[in-house]
Coordinates of C-alpha atoms in Angstrom, one line a residue:
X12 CA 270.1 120.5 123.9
X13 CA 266.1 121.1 124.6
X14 CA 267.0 124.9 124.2
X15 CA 268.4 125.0 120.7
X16 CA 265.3 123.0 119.3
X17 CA 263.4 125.2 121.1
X18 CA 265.2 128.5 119.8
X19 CA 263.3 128.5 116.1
X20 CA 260.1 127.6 117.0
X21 CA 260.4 130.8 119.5
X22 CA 261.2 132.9 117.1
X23 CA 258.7 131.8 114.6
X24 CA 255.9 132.9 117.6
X25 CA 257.1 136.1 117.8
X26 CA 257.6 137.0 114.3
X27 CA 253.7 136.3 114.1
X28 CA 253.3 138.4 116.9
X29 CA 254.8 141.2 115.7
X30 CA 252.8 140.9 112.3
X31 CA 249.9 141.4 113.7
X32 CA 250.3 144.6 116.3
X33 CA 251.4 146.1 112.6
X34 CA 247.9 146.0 111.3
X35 CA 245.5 149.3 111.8
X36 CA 242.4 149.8 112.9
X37 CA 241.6 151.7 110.3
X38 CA 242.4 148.9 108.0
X39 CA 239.8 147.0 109.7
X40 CA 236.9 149.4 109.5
X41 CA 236.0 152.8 111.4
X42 CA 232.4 153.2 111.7
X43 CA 233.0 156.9 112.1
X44 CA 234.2 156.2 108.4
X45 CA 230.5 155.1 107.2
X46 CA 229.0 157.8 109.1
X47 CA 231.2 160.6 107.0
X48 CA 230.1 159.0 103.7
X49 CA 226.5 158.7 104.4
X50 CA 226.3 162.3 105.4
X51 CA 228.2 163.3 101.9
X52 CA 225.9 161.2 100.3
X53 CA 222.5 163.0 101.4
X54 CA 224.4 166.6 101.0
X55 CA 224.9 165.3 97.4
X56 CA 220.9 164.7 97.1
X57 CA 219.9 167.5 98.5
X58 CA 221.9 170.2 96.7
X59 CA 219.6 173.2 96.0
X60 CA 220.1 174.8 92.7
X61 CA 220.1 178.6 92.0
X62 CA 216.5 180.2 91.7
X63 CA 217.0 182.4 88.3
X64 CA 213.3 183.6 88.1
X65 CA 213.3 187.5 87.9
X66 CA 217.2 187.1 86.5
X67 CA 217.8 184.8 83.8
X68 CA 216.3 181.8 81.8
X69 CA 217.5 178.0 81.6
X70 CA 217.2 175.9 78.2
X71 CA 217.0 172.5 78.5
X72 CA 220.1 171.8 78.6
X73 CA 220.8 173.8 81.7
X74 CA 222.5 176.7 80.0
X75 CA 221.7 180.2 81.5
X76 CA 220.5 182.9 79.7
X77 CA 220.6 187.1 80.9
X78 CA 217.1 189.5 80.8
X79 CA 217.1 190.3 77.3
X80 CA 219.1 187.8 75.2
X81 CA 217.3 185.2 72.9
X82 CA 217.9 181.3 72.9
X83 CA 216.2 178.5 71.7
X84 CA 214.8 176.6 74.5
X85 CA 214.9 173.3 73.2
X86 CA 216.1 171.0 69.9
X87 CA 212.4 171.6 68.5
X88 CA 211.8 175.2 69.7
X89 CA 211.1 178.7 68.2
X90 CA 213.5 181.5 69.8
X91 CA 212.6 182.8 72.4
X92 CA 213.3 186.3 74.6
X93 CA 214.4 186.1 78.1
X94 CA 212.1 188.5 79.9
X95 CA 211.4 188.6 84.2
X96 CA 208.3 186.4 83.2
X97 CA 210.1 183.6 81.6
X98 CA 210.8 182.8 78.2
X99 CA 208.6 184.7 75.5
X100 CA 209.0 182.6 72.1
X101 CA 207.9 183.5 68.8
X102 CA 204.7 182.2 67.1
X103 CA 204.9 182.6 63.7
X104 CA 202.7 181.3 60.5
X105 CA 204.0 178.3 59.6
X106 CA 203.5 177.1 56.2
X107 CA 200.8 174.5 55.9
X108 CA 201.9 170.7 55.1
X109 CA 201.6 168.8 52.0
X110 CA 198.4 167.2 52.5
X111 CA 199.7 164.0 51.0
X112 CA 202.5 164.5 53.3
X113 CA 203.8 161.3 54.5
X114 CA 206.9 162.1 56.6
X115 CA 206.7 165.1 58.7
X116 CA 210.2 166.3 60.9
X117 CA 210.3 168.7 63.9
X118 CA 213.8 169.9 64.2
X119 CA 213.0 173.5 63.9
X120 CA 210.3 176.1 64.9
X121 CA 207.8 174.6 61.6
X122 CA 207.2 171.4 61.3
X123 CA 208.6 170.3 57.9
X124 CA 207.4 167.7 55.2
X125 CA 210.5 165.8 54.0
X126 CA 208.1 163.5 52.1
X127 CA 205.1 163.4 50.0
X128 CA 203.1 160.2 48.8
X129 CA 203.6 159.8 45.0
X130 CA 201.4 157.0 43.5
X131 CA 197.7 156.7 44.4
X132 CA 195.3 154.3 46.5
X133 CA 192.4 152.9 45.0
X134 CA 190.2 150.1 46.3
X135 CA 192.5 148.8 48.2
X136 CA 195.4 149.0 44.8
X137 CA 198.2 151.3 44.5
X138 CA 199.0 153.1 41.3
X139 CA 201.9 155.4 40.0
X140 CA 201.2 159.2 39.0
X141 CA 199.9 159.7 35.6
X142 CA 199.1 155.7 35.8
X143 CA 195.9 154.5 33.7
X144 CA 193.5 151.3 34.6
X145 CA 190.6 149.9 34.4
X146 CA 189.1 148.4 37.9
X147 CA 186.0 147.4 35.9
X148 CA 184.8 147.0 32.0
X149 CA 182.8 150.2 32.4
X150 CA 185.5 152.3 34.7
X151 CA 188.2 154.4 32.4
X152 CA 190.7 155.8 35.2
X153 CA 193.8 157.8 35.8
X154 CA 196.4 158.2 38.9
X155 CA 196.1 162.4 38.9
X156 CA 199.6 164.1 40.3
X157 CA 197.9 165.2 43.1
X158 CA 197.2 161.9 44.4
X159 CA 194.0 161.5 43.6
X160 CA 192.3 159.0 41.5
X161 CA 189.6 160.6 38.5
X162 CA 187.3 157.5 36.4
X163 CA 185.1 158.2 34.0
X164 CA 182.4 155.5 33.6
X165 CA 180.9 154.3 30.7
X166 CA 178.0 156.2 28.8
X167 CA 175.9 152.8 27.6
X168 CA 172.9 153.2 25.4
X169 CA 169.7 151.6 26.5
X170 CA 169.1 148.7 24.9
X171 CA 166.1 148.3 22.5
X172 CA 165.2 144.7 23.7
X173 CA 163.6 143.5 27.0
X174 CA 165.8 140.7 27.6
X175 CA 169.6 142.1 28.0
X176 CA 172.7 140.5 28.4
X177 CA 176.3 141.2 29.9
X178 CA 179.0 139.5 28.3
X179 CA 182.5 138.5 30.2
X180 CA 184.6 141.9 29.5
X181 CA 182.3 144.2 28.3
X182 CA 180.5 147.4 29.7
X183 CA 177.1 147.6 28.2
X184 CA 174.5 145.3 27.6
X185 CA 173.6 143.8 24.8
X186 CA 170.4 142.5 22.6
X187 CA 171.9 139.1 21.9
X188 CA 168.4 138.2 19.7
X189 CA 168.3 141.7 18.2
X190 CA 165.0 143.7 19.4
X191 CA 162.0 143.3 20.4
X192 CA 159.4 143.4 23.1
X193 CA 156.5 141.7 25.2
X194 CA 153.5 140.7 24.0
X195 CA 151.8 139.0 27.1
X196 CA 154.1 137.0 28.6
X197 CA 155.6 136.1 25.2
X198 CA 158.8 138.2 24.0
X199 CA 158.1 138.9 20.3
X200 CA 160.7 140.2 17.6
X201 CA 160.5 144.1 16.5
X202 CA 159.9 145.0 13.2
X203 CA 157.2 142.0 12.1
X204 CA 153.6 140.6 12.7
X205 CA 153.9 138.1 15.2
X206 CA 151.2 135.3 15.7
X207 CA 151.0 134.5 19.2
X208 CA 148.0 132.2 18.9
X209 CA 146.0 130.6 16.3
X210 CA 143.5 134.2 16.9
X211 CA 145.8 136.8 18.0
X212 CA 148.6 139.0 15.5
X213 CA 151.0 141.4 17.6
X214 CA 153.8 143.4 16.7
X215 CA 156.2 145.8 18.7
X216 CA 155.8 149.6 18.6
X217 CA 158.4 151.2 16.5
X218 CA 161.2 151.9 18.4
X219 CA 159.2 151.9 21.8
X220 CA 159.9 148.7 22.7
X221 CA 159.8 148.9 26.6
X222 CA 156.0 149.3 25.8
X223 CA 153.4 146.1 25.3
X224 CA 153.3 145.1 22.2
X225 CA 150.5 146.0 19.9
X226 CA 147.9 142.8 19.5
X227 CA 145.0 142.2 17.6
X228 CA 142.4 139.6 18.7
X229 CA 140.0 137.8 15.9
X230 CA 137.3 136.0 16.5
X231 CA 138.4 132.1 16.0
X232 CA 136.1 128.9 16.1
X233 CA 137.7 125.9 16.4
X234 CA 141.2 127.5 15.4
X235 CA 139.6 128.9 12.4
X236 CA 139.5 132.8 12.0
X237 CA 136.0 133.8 10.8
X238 CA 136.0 136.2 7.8

């Protein structure tokens, strides 16, 4: 009766058994295994590529080229000749850039403007071709299509008095009492006899009037001129 209770569990045991003789060492790992891939991995870094000096020419995408034949070596490149010496590319005259030129592209042998600045700088303000301002009362200017920025300033007259003003918004100066000059220390008007003290008569040079005025003195006593 012990024997048939027995019987399963038996049977179980060897079942296990057997599963595990199945399994193969390579399953489990061969170091002979990790020696083959190391080895394929330093062949792999050390290949050795073809020498073509003498023979041929490589661009830079690692296309071949025979003696003889022209390629482009690059995105940015003039043609070039394959010769025994290595590429011999063409130099030509390239046509000079806008000097205004704001964009500049290198996809070919010249360098090309693909675009040019079209308003103007000026003190630190931007203006539109053909554009016309004033930065100050006496300043007249224009935005020119070349970029640059041409003023004409303000031809003012010199004013006939010694004491000139600037008004808000206006270029030149002006006379705000009309002419005149100094006599002394005293600013006189143009055109009359001026009595500066009870003894002395001055009046302003015609039309000179950045020059002293002209005085005459008299003899005075007690304020009163003497005939």
């Amino acid at each position: 009766m012990s024997r048939r209770r027995m019987g399963p569990l038996l049977l179980a045991s060897f079942l296990f058994l057997l599963a595990l003789s199945d399994v193969s060492p390579a399953s489990v790992g061969n170091p002979e295994d990790y020696t083959a891939d190391e080895a394929e991995r330093t062949a792999s870094e050390n290949i050795v590529f073809d020498d073509y000096r003498g023979k041929g020419c490589v661009d830079d995408s690692g296309f071949v080229y025979k003696l003889g034949e022209r390629f482009y070596p690059g995105h940015s490149n003039c043609p070039c000749e394959c010769t025994e010496d290595g590429p011999v590319c063409d130099q030509p005259e390239c046509p000079k850039l806008h000097p205004k030129c704001t964009k500049v592209e290198h996809n070919g042998c010249c360098p090309e403007c693909k675009e040019v600045k079209n308003f103007c700088e000026y003190r630190g303000k931007t203006y539109k071709i053909l554009e016309e301002f004033k930065p100050s009362p006496c300043e007249w200017c224009r935005c020119e299509p070349n970029n640059e920025v041409h003023c004409v300033v303000s031809d003012c007259a010199v004013p006939e008095c010694v004491n000139p003003v600037y008004e808000p918004e206006q270029c030149c100066p002006i006379c705000k009492n009309g002419p005149n000059c100094f006599a002394g220390t005293t600013i006189i008007p143009a055109g009359i006899e001026v009595k500066v003290d009870d003894c002395t008569i001055c009046r302003c040079h015609n039309g000179d009037w950045w020059k002293p005025a002209q005085c005459l003195r008299r003899e005075c006593l007690n304020g009163q001129t003497l005939s």
